[in-house]
Amino acid sequence: MTKLDRDVIVAEALALLDEVGLDAVSTRLLARRLGVEQPSLYWHFRRKAELLTAMAKAAMAPHAAAPLPGPADDWREWFRGNWGSFRSALLMHRDGARLHAGTNPQGEDLSRALHKMEFLIAAGLPERAVKTAMLTAGHFTVGSVLEQQSAGGAGDGIDGLGMGHDEAFDAGLRLIIEGLGRAALG
């Protein structure tokens, strides 16, 4: 048996999430999956909420590993790529958007978010508009993925609109980028 540590528990919890969905994830099922008694999990996570927070952080690891923007980067391309990366990370796990919803960046994640905002401000964009655009893009991305995952498919079309989830996400993100660009013009 693999040594039970936080990383093993979180990895198995994410695998369980992919199998049964967020509503069915329980410490009881996770303990059974790991071949341990449920109280063993409490040595590593005192409450289920702590486990869910660790799962959300681990699910975002691919996005958190993306390179930070540099001075030579085009802010529009970077913005599009950043939120595309975030969306991809959310889509990697069943109910990824629900798992992530309500979390706030802390520690290194907060430092990365502040670096991203500083990059946009250094590109000549107004600070207030940058903050608003980052928050709006984050909420838009989570909401977009939530709708897509609730509909049950990555390529399914959106009823009545004649466009798929990818196309709708790209179009909405383009509108946010255009609005941020206009804010720089005053």
XYZ file of C-alpha atoms in Angstrom:
186
model
C 0.000 0.000 0.000
C 1.184 3.511 -0.807
C 2.113 5.660 2.195
C -0.869 7.794 3.101
C 0.044 11.471 2.871
C -1.746 14.649 1.810
C -0.693 14.371 -1.848
C -1.908 10.772 -2.136
C -5.194 11.637 -0.453
C -5.786 14.640 -2.726
C -4.889 12.695 -5.882
C -7.296 9.918 -4.946
C -9.961 12.444 -3.985
C -9.678 14.039 -7.448
C -9.927 10.614 -9.070
C -13.025 9.951 -6.954
C -14.440 13.326 -8.019
C -13.997 12.374 -11.673
C -15.824 9.083 -11.076
C -18.759 10.137 -8.912
C -19.050 13.934 -9.077
C -18.768 16.547 -6.352
C -22.078 15.794 -4.644
C -21.119 12.154 -4.061
C -17.550 12.741 -2.835
C -17.366 11.824 0.839
C -14.612 11.040 3.284
C -16.247 7.649 3.795
C -15.943 6.781 0.083
C -12.441 8.209 -0.057
C -11.292 6.167 2.954
C -12.719 3.013 1.376
C -10.931 3.828 -1.886
C -7.635 4.296 -0.008
C -8.130 1.125 2.054
C -8.059 2.957 5.376
C -10.476 3.807 8.137
C -12.182 7.187 7.820
C -10.514 8.663 10.951
C -7.109 8.162 9.255
C -8.012 10.969 6.878
C -8.495 13.368 9.772
C -4.781 13.231 10.566
C -4.274 15.097 7.282
C -7.534 17.042 6.877
C -9.512 17.942 9.985
C -12.655 18.751 7.983
C -14.009 17.894 4.566
C -13.828 21.602 3.678
C -10.023 21.465 4.097
C -9.887 18.483 1.754
C -12.034 20.279 -0.834
C -9.759 23.341 -0.655
C -6.696 21.153 -1.209
C -8.466 19.425 -4.112
C -9.307 22.775 -5.713
C -5.686 23.922 -5.386
C -4.380 20.669 -6.883
C -6.894 20.855 -9.732
C -5.571 24.336 -10.585
C -1.909 23.205 -10.554
C -1.606 23.085 -14.370
C -2.795 26.704 -14.594
C -0.639 27.780 -11.646
C 2.431 26.357 -13.429
C 1.858 28.476 -16.546
C 4.576 31.074 -17.134
C 3.916 34.542 -15.790
C 3.737 37.370 -18.324
C 6.827 39.376 -19.103
C 7.311 42.955 -20.307
C 7.643 41.894 -23.956
C 4.322 39.989 -23.970
C 1.296 41.436 -25.762
C -1.290 41.969 -23.031
C -4.227 40.922 -25.243
C -2.634 37.609 -26.245
C -1.515 36.979 -22.681
C -5.013 37.746 -21.312
C -6.611 35.359 -23.805
C -4.068 32.635 -23.013
C -4.319 33.108 -19.257
C -8.064 32.653 -19.138
C -7.904 29.839 -21.692
C -5.426 28.064 -19.392
C -7.683 28.635 -16.397
C -10.655 27.254 -18.316
C -8.675 24.191 -19.401
C -7.714 23.478 -15.781
C -11.347 23.741 -14.680
C -12.427 21.376 -17.455
C -9.845 18.736 -16.504
C -12.026 17.432 -13.664
C -15.686 16.600 -13.437
C -17.377 19.452 -11.560
C -14.104 21.403 -11.708
C -15.910 24.743 -11.803
C -18.052 23.854 -8.784
C -14.984 22.660 -6.901
C -13.163 25.923 -7.612
C -16.095 28.329 -7.116
C -15.760 30.444 -4.005
C -12.024 29.971 -3.574
C -9.692 32.941 -3.299
C -6.021 33.062 -4.200
C -3.664 32.859 -1.239
C 0.082 32.662 -0.791
C 1.910 31.989 -4.063
C -1.375 32.056 -6.015
C -2.098 35.556 -4.718
C 1.437 36.678 -5.622
C 0.927 35.345 -9.151
C -2.429 37.150 -9.470
C -0.866 40.422 -8.318
C 2.006 39.980 -10.793
C -0.547 39.522 -13.586
C -2.360 42.709 -12.600
C 0.927 44.629 -12.402
C 1.782 43.384 -15.899
C -1.508 44.730 -17.266
C -1.076 48.066 -15.500
C 2.503 48.348 -16.840
C 1.019 47.778 -20.323
C -0.840 51.088 -19.893
C -4.205 49.851 -18.677
C -5.971 51.695 -15.842
C -5.664 49.931 -12.479
C -9.403 49.981 -11.744
C -10.192 48.551 -15.191
C -7.545 45.848 -14.720
C -9.020 44.773 -11.390
C -12.520 44.765 -12.840
C -11.466 42.847 -15.971
C -9.559 40.224 -13.989
C -12.497 39.675 -11.641
C -14.983 39.667 -14.510
C -12.910 37.233 -16.574
C -12.540 34.928 -13.585
C -16.266 34.884 -12.883
C -17.062 34.550 -16.576
C -14.689 31.597 -16.952
C -15.994 29.751 -13.899
C -19.603 30.417 -14.959
C -18.914 29.340 -18.524
C -17.340 26.067 -17.386
C -20.094 25.510 -14.839
C -22.699 25.791 -17.605
C -20.676 23.536 -19.901
C -20.144 20.878 -17.246
C -23.797 21.052 -16.216
C -24.772 20.457 -19.845
C -22.641 17.333 -19.799
C -20.318 17.821 -22.749
C -17.338 19.778 -23.990
C -18.494 20.004 -27.596
C -22.233 20.329 -27.101
C -23.879 23.342 -28.657
C -25.691 25.954 -26.633
C -29.393 25.637 -27.357
C -30.812 28.415 -29.472
C -27.542 30.269 -30.000
C -26.050 28.194 -32.793
C -22.618 28.111 -31.173
C -20.681 25.671 -29.056
C -19.215 26.238 -25.620
C -15.729 26.916 -26.995
C -17.001 29.496 -29.461
C -19.176 31.194 -26.834
C -16.260 31.339 -24.386
C -13.915 32.820 -26.994
C -16.504 35.426 -28.028
C -17.195 36.472 -24.439
C -13.512 36.698 -23.612
C -12.975 38.821 -26.724
C -15.626 41.265 -25.440
C -13.859 41.550 -22.076
C -10.528 42.188 -23.831
C -12.099 44.809 -26.097
C -13.662 46.552 -23.098
C -10.346 46.576 -21.262
C -8.641 48.013 -24.347
C -11.249 50.784 -24.567
C -10.699 51.645 -20.921
C -7.072 52.406 -21.735
C -8.222 54.998 -24.282
C -10.137 56.853 -21.607
